[in-house]
Short mmCIF file of C-alpha atoms in Angstrom, two decimals:
data_model
loop_
_atom_site.label_atom_id
_atom_site.label_comp_id
_atom_site.label_asym_id
_atom_site.label_seq_id
_atom_site.Cartn_x
_atom_site.Cartn_y
_atom_site.Cartn_z
CA MET A 77 0.00 0.00 0.00
CA VAL A 78 2.81 2.41 0.90
CA LEU A 79 4.63 1.53 -2.31
CA MET A 80 1.51 2.21 -4.39
CA LYS A 81 1.08 5.59 -2.68
CA ASN A 82 4.68 6.40 -3.54
CA TYR A 83 4.13 5.37 -7.16
CA ARG A 84 1.04 7.57 -7.33
CA ALA A 85 2.99 10.52 -5.97
CA LEU A 86 5.85 9.79 -8.37
CA ALA A 87 3.37 9.76 -11.26
CA LYS A 88 1.77 13.01 -10.01
CA GLY A 89 -1.59 11.28 -9.87
CA ASN A 90 -3.78 14.38 -10.01
CA LEU A 91 -1.86 15.88 -12.93
CA THR A 92 -1.87 12.57 -14.78
CA ALA A 93 -5.63 12.29 -14.29
CA LEU A 94 -6.04 15.73 -15.88
CA VAL A 95 -3.78 14.77 -18.78
CA VAL A 96 -5.75 11.56 -19.36
CA SER A 97 -9.05 13.45 -19.28
CA THR A 98 -7.89 15.82 -22.02
CA ALA A 99 -6.67 12.91 -24.16
CA ALA A 100 -10.02 11.16 -23.70
CA ALA A 101 -11.81 14.39 -24.61
CA GLY A 102 -9.74 14.64 -27.77
CA TYR A 103 -10.64 11.05 -28.64
CA ALA A 104 -14.36 11.67 -28.11
CA ALA A 105 -14.31 14.96 -30.02
CA GLY A 106 -12.53 13.43 -33.00
CA SER A 107 -14.59 10.24 -33.15
CA PRO A 108 -17.16 9.44 -35.83
CA SER A 109 -20.82 9.12 -34.89
CA GLN A 110 -20.19 6.17 -32.58
CA ILE A 111 -17.41 6.48 -30.01
CA ASP A 112 -15.24 3.39 -29.67
CA TRP A 113 -15.09 3.12 -25.88
CA ALA A 114 -12.47 0.38 -25.97
CA GLY A 115 -10.29 2.60 -28.14
CA MET A 116 -10.75 5.46 -25.70
CA GLY A 117 -9.69 3.13 -22.90
CA TRP A 118 -6.50 2.15 -24.70
CA VAL A 119 -5.47 5.71 -25.50
CA SER A 120 -6.26 6.74 -21.92
CA ALA A 121 -4.13 3.92 -20.51
CA GLY A 122 -1.22 4.68 -22.83
CA THR A 123 -1.41 8.39 -22.08
CA ALA A 124 -1.48 7.70 -18.33
CA LEU A 125 1.69 5.61 -18.58
CA CYS A 126 3.48 8.26 -20.65
CA SER A 127 2.42 10.98 -18.21
CA ALA A 128 3.60 8.91 -15.24
CA SER A 129 6.98 8.42 -16.88
CA ALA A 130 7.42 12.12 -17.60
CA ALA A 131 6.41 13.03 -14.04
CA ALA A 132 8.89 10.55 -12.56
CA LEU A 133 11.74 11.83 -14.74
CA ASN A 134 10.83 15.37 -13.69
CA GLN A 135 11.15 14.46 -10.01
CA ILE A 136 14.42 12.60 -10.51
CA TYR A 137 15.87 15.77 -12.01
CA GLU A 138 14.39 18.08 -9.36
CA VAL A 139 15.20 16.18 -6.16
CA GLU A 140 17.33 18.98 -4.73
CA THR A 141 14.99 21.83 -5.63
CA ASP A 142 11.97 19.85 -4.41
CA ARG A 143 13.60 19.63 -0.96
CA LEU A 144 13.60 23.43 -0.79
CA MET A 145 9.92 23.90 -1.56
CA ARG A 146 7.20 23.38 1.01
CA ARG A 147 4.66 21.93 -1.43
CA THR A 148 7.12 19.38 -2.90
CA ALA A 149 9.35 18.44 0.04
CA ALA A 150 7.14 15.47 0.97
CA ARG A 151 7.45 13.79 -2.43
CA PRO A 152 8.99 10.27 -2.42
CA LEU A 153 12.47 11.28 -3.61
CA PRO A 154 13.22 14.41 -1.53
CA SER A 155 11.69 12.79 1.55
CA GLY A 156 13.91 9.71 1.16
CA ARG A 157 11.05 7.21 0.81
CA MET A 158 12.36 6.14 -2.60
CA GLY A 159 15.76 6.15 -4.28
CA ARG A 160 16.63 7.58 -7.67
CA ALA A 161 17.39 4.15 -9.16
CA HIS A 162 13.95 2.88 -8.16
CA ALA A 163 12.31 5.98 -9.62
CA ALA A 164 14.34 5.65 -12.82
CA ALA A 165 13.19 2.04 -13.24
CA PHE A 166 9.59 3.17 -12.75
CA ALA A 167 10.02 5.95 -15.33
CA ALA A 168 11.59 3.61 -17.88
CA ALA A 169 8.97 0.90 -17.41
CA THR A 170 5.99 3.24 -17.66
CA GLY A 171 7.43 5.21 -20.56
CA LEU A 172 8.28 2.18 -22.67
CA ALA A 173 4.99 0.49 -21.83
CA GLY A 174 2.99 3.62 -22.63
CA VAL A 175 4.56 4.23 -26.02
CA ALA A 176 4.38 0.53 -26.92
CA LEU A 177 0.72 0.34 -25.89
CA LEU A 178 -0.19 3.40 -27.94
CA HIS A 179 1.66 2.02 -30.95
CA GLN A 180 0.02 -1.39 -30.65
CA LYS A 181 -3.53 -0.30 -29.87
CA THR A 182 -3.82 3.06 -31.66
CA ASN A 183 -1.31 4.16 -34.31
CA THR A 184 2.21 5.39 -34.89
CA LEU A 185 1.26 9.07 -34.80
CA THR A 186 -0.31 8.79 -31.35
CA ALA A 187 2.67 6.83 -30.03
CA GLY A 188 5.05 9.38 -31.52
CA LEU A 189 3.20 12.24 -29.84
CA GLY A 190 3.35 10.36 -26.53
CA ALA A 191 7.10 9.80 -26.81
CA ALA A 192 7.67 13.39 -27.90
CA ASN A 193 5.74 14.70 -24.92
CA ILE A 194 7.82 12.67 -22.47
CA PHE A 195 10.95 14.19 -23.98
CA LEU A 196 9.50 17.70 -24.09
CA TYR A 197 8.38 17.59 -20.45
CA ALA A 198 11.38 15.84 -18.93
CA GLY A 199 14.11 16.90 -21.33
CA ILE A 200 13.26 20.53 -22.08
CA TYR A 201 10.61 21.93 -19.76
CA THR A 202 12.07 20.51 -16.54
CA PRO A 203 15.66 21.82 -16.87
CA LEU A 204 14.33 25.11 -18.26
CA LYS A 205 12.44 25.82 -15.01
CA THR A 206 15.62 27.04 -13.28
CA VAL A 207 16.96 28.84 -16.36
CA SER A 208 14.24 30.95 -17.98
CA VAL A 209 10.70 32.17 -17.45
CA ALA A 210 10.00 30.72 -20.91
CA ASN A 211 9.50 27.38 -19.15
CA THR A 212 5.83 28.25 -18.63
CA TRP A 213 5.23 28.61 -22.36
CA VAL A 214 7.06 25.34 -23.07
CA GLY A 215 4.96 23.68 -20.39
CA ALA A 216 1.85 24.95 -22.13
CA VAL A 217 2.92 23.14 -25.30
CA VAL A 218 3.30 19.95 -23.25
CA GLY A 219 -0.25 20.35 -21.97
CA ALA A 220 -1.64 20.95 -25.45
CA ILE A 221 -0.41 17.63 -26.85
CA PRO A 222 -2.62 15.06 -25.01
CA PRO A 223 -5.87 16.12 -26.75
CA LEU A 224 -4.00 15.82 -30.05
CA MET A 225 -3.04 12.28 -29.02
CA GLY A 226 -6.68 11.44 -28.41
CA TRP A 227 -7.77 12.96 -31.70
CA ALA A 228 -5.01 11.15 -33.61
CA ALA A 229 -5.99 7.85 -31.99
CA ALA A 230 -9.62 8.33 -33.04
CA THR A 231 -9.01 9.52 -36.60
CA GLY A 232 -5.53 8.39 -37.56
CA GLY A 233 -4.53 11.99 -38.27
CA LEU A 234 -4.84 15.62 -37.25
CA ASP A 235 -6.87 18.47 -38.71
CA ILE A 236 -8.09 21.92 -37.74
CA GLY A 237 -10.58 20.50 -35.24
CA ALA A 238 -7.67 18.92 -33.37
CA ALA A 239 -5.69 22.15 -33.61
CA ILE A 240 -8.55 24.08 -32.01
CA LEU A 241 -8.60 21.69 -29.06
CA GLY A 242 -4.83 21.91 -28.71
CA LEU A 243 -4.89 25.70 -28.87
CA GLY A 244 -7.67 25.72 -26.29
CA LEU A 245 -5.44 23.79 -23.89
CA TYR A 246 -2.41 25.95 -24.70
CA PHE A 247 -4.13 29.30 -24.18
CA TRP A 248 -5.98 28.04 -21.09
CA GLN A 249 -2.77 27.06 -19.35
CA LEU A 250 -1.30 30.57 -19.37
CA PRO A 251 -3.94 32.23 -17.13
CA HIS A 252 -4.10 29.03 -15.06
CA PHE A 253 -0.36 28.88 -14.40
CA MET A 254 0.15 32.63 -14.11
CA ALA A 255 -2.39 32.65 -11.29
CA LEU A 256 -0.77 29.62 -9.66
CA ALA A 257 2.73 31.07 -10.02
CA TRP A 258 1.62 34.32 -8.38
CA ILE A 259 0.01 32.47 -5.49
CA SER A 260 3.11 30.27 -4.99
CA ARG A 261 5.78 32.83 -5.91
CA LYS A 262 7.59 32.63 -2.55
CA ASP A 263 7.77 28.85 -2.76
CA TYR A 264 9.09 29.01 -6.33
CA ALA A 265 11.71 31.54 -5.25
CA GLY A 266 12.85 29.21 -2.48
CA GLY A 267 13.25 26.37 -4.96
CA GLY A 268 15.29 28.44 -7.39
CA HIS A 269 12.73 28.36 -10.20
CA ARG A 270 12.59 31.12 -12.78
CA MET A 271 8.97 32.23 -12.90
CA LEU A 272 7.54 35.46 -14.27
CA PRO A 273 6.19 36.66 -10.87
CA LEU A 274 9.74 36.61 -9.50
CA ILE A 275 10.91 39.24 -11.99
CA ASP A 276 7.61 41.14 -11.94
CA PRO A 277 6.94 42.08 -8.31
CA SER A 278 4.11 44.41 -9.36
CA GLY A 279 2.19 41.52 -10.93
CA LYS A 280 1.13 43.65 -13.89
CA ARG A 281 3.01 41.63 -16.49
CA VAL A 282 1.80 38.38 -14.95
CA ALA A 283 -1.82 39.51 -15.08
CA ALA A 284 -1.40 40.93 -18.59
CA VAL A 285 -0.17 37.55 -19.86
CA ALA A 286 -3.17 35.89 -18.24
CA LEU A 287 -5.65 38.32 -19.79
CA ARG A 288 -4.01 38.26 -23.21
CA ASN A 289 -4.31 34.49 -23.45
CA CYS A 290 -7.94 34.64 -22.35
CA LEU A 291 -8.47 36.94 -25.33
CA TYR A 292 -6.79 34.37 -27.57
CA LEU A 293 -9.20 31.73 -26.24
CA PHE A 294 -12.26 33.79 -27.11
CA PRO A 295 -12.55 33.18 -30.89
CA LEU A 296 -11.83 29.44 -30.79
CA GLY A 297 -15.50 28.51 -30.49
CA MET A 298 -16.39 30.57 -33.54
CA LEU A 299 -13.50 29.02 -35.46
CA ALA A 300 -14.61 25.50 -34.52
CA SER A 301 -18.11 26.25 -35.75
CA TRP A 302 -16.94 27.91 -38.95
CA VAL A 303 -14.71 25.04 -40.08
CA GLY A 304 -17.30 22.40 -39.31
CA ALA A 305 -15.88 20.82 -36.17
CA THR A 306 -18.88 21.78 -34.02
CA SER A 307 -22.36 23.23 -34.25
CA PRO A 308 -22.84 26.99 -33.68
CA TYR A 309 -23.96 26.41 -30.10
CA PHE A 310 -20.37 25.72 -29.13
CA ALA A 311 -19.40 29.19 -30.38
CA TYR A 312 -21.92 30.81 -28.06
CA GLU A 313 -21.12 28.66 -25.04
CA SER A 314 -17.36 28.95 -25.49
CA ALA A 315 -17.64 32.72 -25.76
CA PHE A 316 -19.79 32.87 -22.63
CA ILE A 317 -17.50 30.83 -20.37
CA THR A 318 -14.37 32.48 -21.75
CA ALA A 319 -15.87 35.91 -21.09
CA GLY A 320 -16.18 34.89 -17.44
CA LEU A 321 -12.53 33.85 -17.36
CA MET A 322 -11.58 37.14 -19.02
CA LEU A 323 -13.41 39.11 -16.32
CA CYS A 324 -11.44 37.28 -13.63
CA ALA A 325 -8.19 37.99 -15.46
CA ALA A 326 -9.16 41.64 -15.89
CA SER A 327 -9.82 41.90 -12.15
CA PHE A 328 -6.40 40.37 -11.50
CA LEU A 329 -4.82 42.94 -13.83
CA ALA A 330 -6.64 45.82 -12.14
CA ALA A 331 -5.45 44.64 -8.72
CA PRO A 332 -2.70 41.96 -8.82
CA THR A 333 -3.37 40.47 -5.39
CA THR A 334 -3.30 36.91 -4.13
CA PRO A 335 -7.09 36.81 -3.56
CA ASN A 336 -7.71 37.90 -7.17
CA ALA A 337 -5.18 35.33 -8.38
CA ARG A 338 -7.05 32.65 -6.45
CA VAL A 339 -10.32 33.66 -8.10
CA LEU A 340 -8.69 33.41 -11.53
CA PHE A 341 -7.13 30.06 -10.65
CA ARG A 342 -10.47 28.61 -9.53
CA ALA A 343 -12.23 30.02 -12.58
CA SER A 344 -9.67 28.30 -14.80
CA LEU A 345 -10.38 24.98 -13.06
CA LEU A 346 -14.05 25.41 -13.98
CA HIS A 347 -13.42 26.66 -17.51
CA LEU A 348 -11.46 23.67 -18.83
CA PRO A 349 -13.95 20.85 -18.17
CA VAL A 350 -16.86 22.98 -19.38
CA PHE A 351 -14.99 23.92 -22.57
CA MET A 352 -14.09 20.29 -23.27
CA ALA A 353 -17.56 18.98 -22.47
CA ALA A 354 -19.21 21.60 -24.68
CA TYR A 355 -16.89 20.73 -27.56
CA ILE A 356 -17.84 17.06 -27.26
CA VAL A 357 -21.59 17.70 -26.92
CA HIS A 358 -21.65 19.98 -29.95
CA ARG A 359 -19.12 18.12 -32.08
CA ARG A 360 -19.96 17.25 -35.65
CA PRO A 361 -18.75 13.68 -36.21
CA ASN A 362 -16.28 13.50 -39.05
CA THR A 363 -16.31 10.47 -41.31
CA ASN A 364 -14.09 11.86 -44.08
CA PRO A 365 -11.19 9.38 -44.46
CA ASP A 366 -9.19 11.78 -46.65
CA ARG A 367 -7.42 13.93 -44.06
CA LEU A 368 -5.78 16.21 -46.63
CA ALA A 369 -9.11 16.87 -48.31
CA LEU A 370 -10.67 17.63 -44.94
CA VAL A 371 -8.00 20.16 -43.99
CA ARG A 372 -8.20 21.70 -47.46
CA ASP A 373 -11.96 22.13 -47.15
CA GLN A 374 -11.69 23.53 -43.63
CA LEU A 375 -9.14 26.11 -44.73
CA ARG A 376 -11.24 27.05 -47.75
CA LEU A 377 -14.02 28.00 -45.36
CA LEU A 378 -11.51 30.44 -43.86
CA GLY A 379 -10.64 31.79 -47.31
CA ILE A 380 -7.35 29.87 -47.62
CA ASP A 381 -6.74 27.51 -50.55
CA ILE A 382 -3.92 25.04 -49.98
CA GLY A 383 -4.83 22.78 -52.91
CA PRO A 384 -1.87 23.93 -55.06
CA LEU A 385 0.51 23.50 -52.10
CA LEU A 386 -0.71 19.95 -51.45
CA GLU A 387 -0.24 19.11 -55.11
CA ARG A 388 3.29 20.51 -55.09
CA LEU A 389 4.35 18.79 -51.85
CA PHE A 390 2.52 15.47 -52.03
CA GLY A 391 1.39 15.15 -55.64
CA TRP A 392 -2.16 15.22 -54.27
CA LYS A 393 -4.81 16.20 -56.80
CA GLU A 394 -8.52 16.76 -56.68
CA THR A 395 -10.95 16.37 -59.52
CA GLU A 396 -12.06 19.45 -61.41
CA ALA A 397 -15.62 18.90 -60.23
CA ALA A 398 -14.52 18.76 -56.60
CA ALA A 399 -12.37 21.86 -56.97
CA GLU A 400 -15.22 23.77 -58.59
CA ALA A 401 -17.65 22.67 -55.88
CA GLY A 402 -15.21 23.70 -53.17
CA ALA A 403 -14.67 27.09 -54.76
CA VAL A 404 -18.41 27.71 -55.03
CA GLU A 405 -18.90 26.72 -51.39
CA ALA A 406 -16.08 28.95 -50.18
CA ASP A 407 -17.22 31.94 -52.24
CA ALA A 408 -20.91 31.69 -51.43
CA GLU A 409 -22.48 34.21 -49.10
CA PRO A 410 -23.79 32.76 -45.83
CA ALA A 411 -27.37 33.51 -46.81
CA ALA A 412 -26.90 31.81 -50.17
CA ARG A 413 -25.59 28.71 -48.44
CA GLY A 414 -28.53 28.64 -46.05
CA THR A 415 -26.20 29.10 -43.10
CA SER A 416 -26.36 30.65 -39.68
CA LEU A 417 -24.30 33.55 -38.37
CA PHE A 418 -21.23 31.30 -38.25
CA GLY A 419 -21.67 29.76 -41.69
CA TRP A 420 -23.60 26.73 -40.48
CA HIS A 421 -26.74 25.20 -41.93
CA MET A 422 -29.06 24.72 -38.97
CA ASP A 423 -30.91 21.53 -39.70
CA ALA A 424 -31.32 18.30 -37.78
CA ASP A 425 -28.10 16.86 -39.17
CA SER A 426 -25.92 19.80 -38.17
CA ILE A 427 -26.40 19.59 -34.41
CA SER A 428 -25.96 16.78 -31.96
CA PRO A 429 -29.05 15.04 -30.50
CA PRO A 430 -28.66 16.45 -26.94
CA VAL A 431 -28.55 19.97 -28.36
CA SER A 432 -31.53 19.40 -30.63
CA VAL A 433 -33.57 18.27 -27.62
CA LEU A 434 -32.55 21.25 -25.49
CA PHE A 435 -32.56 24.05 -28.02
CA ALA A 436 -34.33 22.96 -31.19
CA PRO A 437 -37.08 20.42 -30.43
CA GLN A 438 -38.59 20.82 -33.87
CA LEU A 439 -35.28 19.71 -35.38
CA GLY A 440 -34.93 16.91 -32.86
CA ALA A 441 -38.32 15.58 -33.87
CA ARG A 442 -37.07 15.25 -37.44
CA ARG A 443 -34.38 12.90 -36.11
CA GLY A 444 -36.88 10.82 -34.20
CA VAL A 445 -36.22 12.62 -30.92
CA PRO A 446 -39.47 13.55 -29.15
CA ASP A 447 -40.26 17.18 -28.48
CA PRO A 448 -40.03 17.57 -24.68
CA SER A 449 -42.58 20.41 -24.76
CA LYS A 450 -45.25 17.95 -25.88
CA HIS A 451 -44.71 15.79 -22.82
CA ALA A 452 -45.10 18.50 -20.21
CA ASP A 453 -47.69 18.06 -17.49
CA GLY A 454 -51.13 18.58 -18.92
CA GLY A 455 -49.77 18.56 -22.48
#
């Protein structure tokens, strides 16, 4: 029992659980109409092993600095409950098992992303923490990769829908970690870490970074809707919850105090699961097996044509009829395409069943979903 508790601490159990949840969200968001729950289980298990390995390697490297920090001094290595050789064996076993499992049960791309993230976290982010404040931005890249792993496992590739999820994680981490770094700045100083709050005693730059990245988060919902990854409802909901996060960041900027940082930190903990859940609920299942064609069509909706580039790089060609149809679709006015504000045709096939029940019962009825208003008491 004690050994298992030490392994959990070495794997940073809470952090690994968060990483796994984002990978699972990426898998669900990228899945076709029916989610393969066994596949989600495999990618979650592989991601958990990779995360545990990276966390263990991080603690092997940071034994001395962890001893100096109150919140990390009780970890297995600095407290003396486990030796470095034991931790190294754990890191090697979990890392190799995780990458092998992902390769065997998902695909090479997912396994490659898992291996790359172990290296990025343990080999670049960890040593950078005592060298440069840029470590926070590198760490944000690390956190953005797990949803890409899930998406790649579900689809066999990556597209703009995956990029939106990854960017959502990246931009979210900056206000989250800026708030945490401000709250824990004395502890970080004691451990010798280079964090932005330690060179910005006023807190203005810290809060500005947090607010700026909230602003970057704001248009992601609209982008997801526009390129066809989600229904328009995600655009509205994403904007609403991100506006709340922005208000917390703005309050932190107006008065960079620890209480305001705590409010922002707690708001960020609420924002992430709601953002991910909304993306999944409003996702538009993609069944297009041609990943290049999918990305081409998504970019055309944004006014960017990469067809000639794909032909030059990969020898990939589309038929004249397909090219003409794509050009007409991209050039058409929203009204001419029968679309909503975000370029989306609002019929029963463009929104997920839970949304049709909640917001458009007349559309839900067309899919065989009963109109809840007709089953009210006395109805």
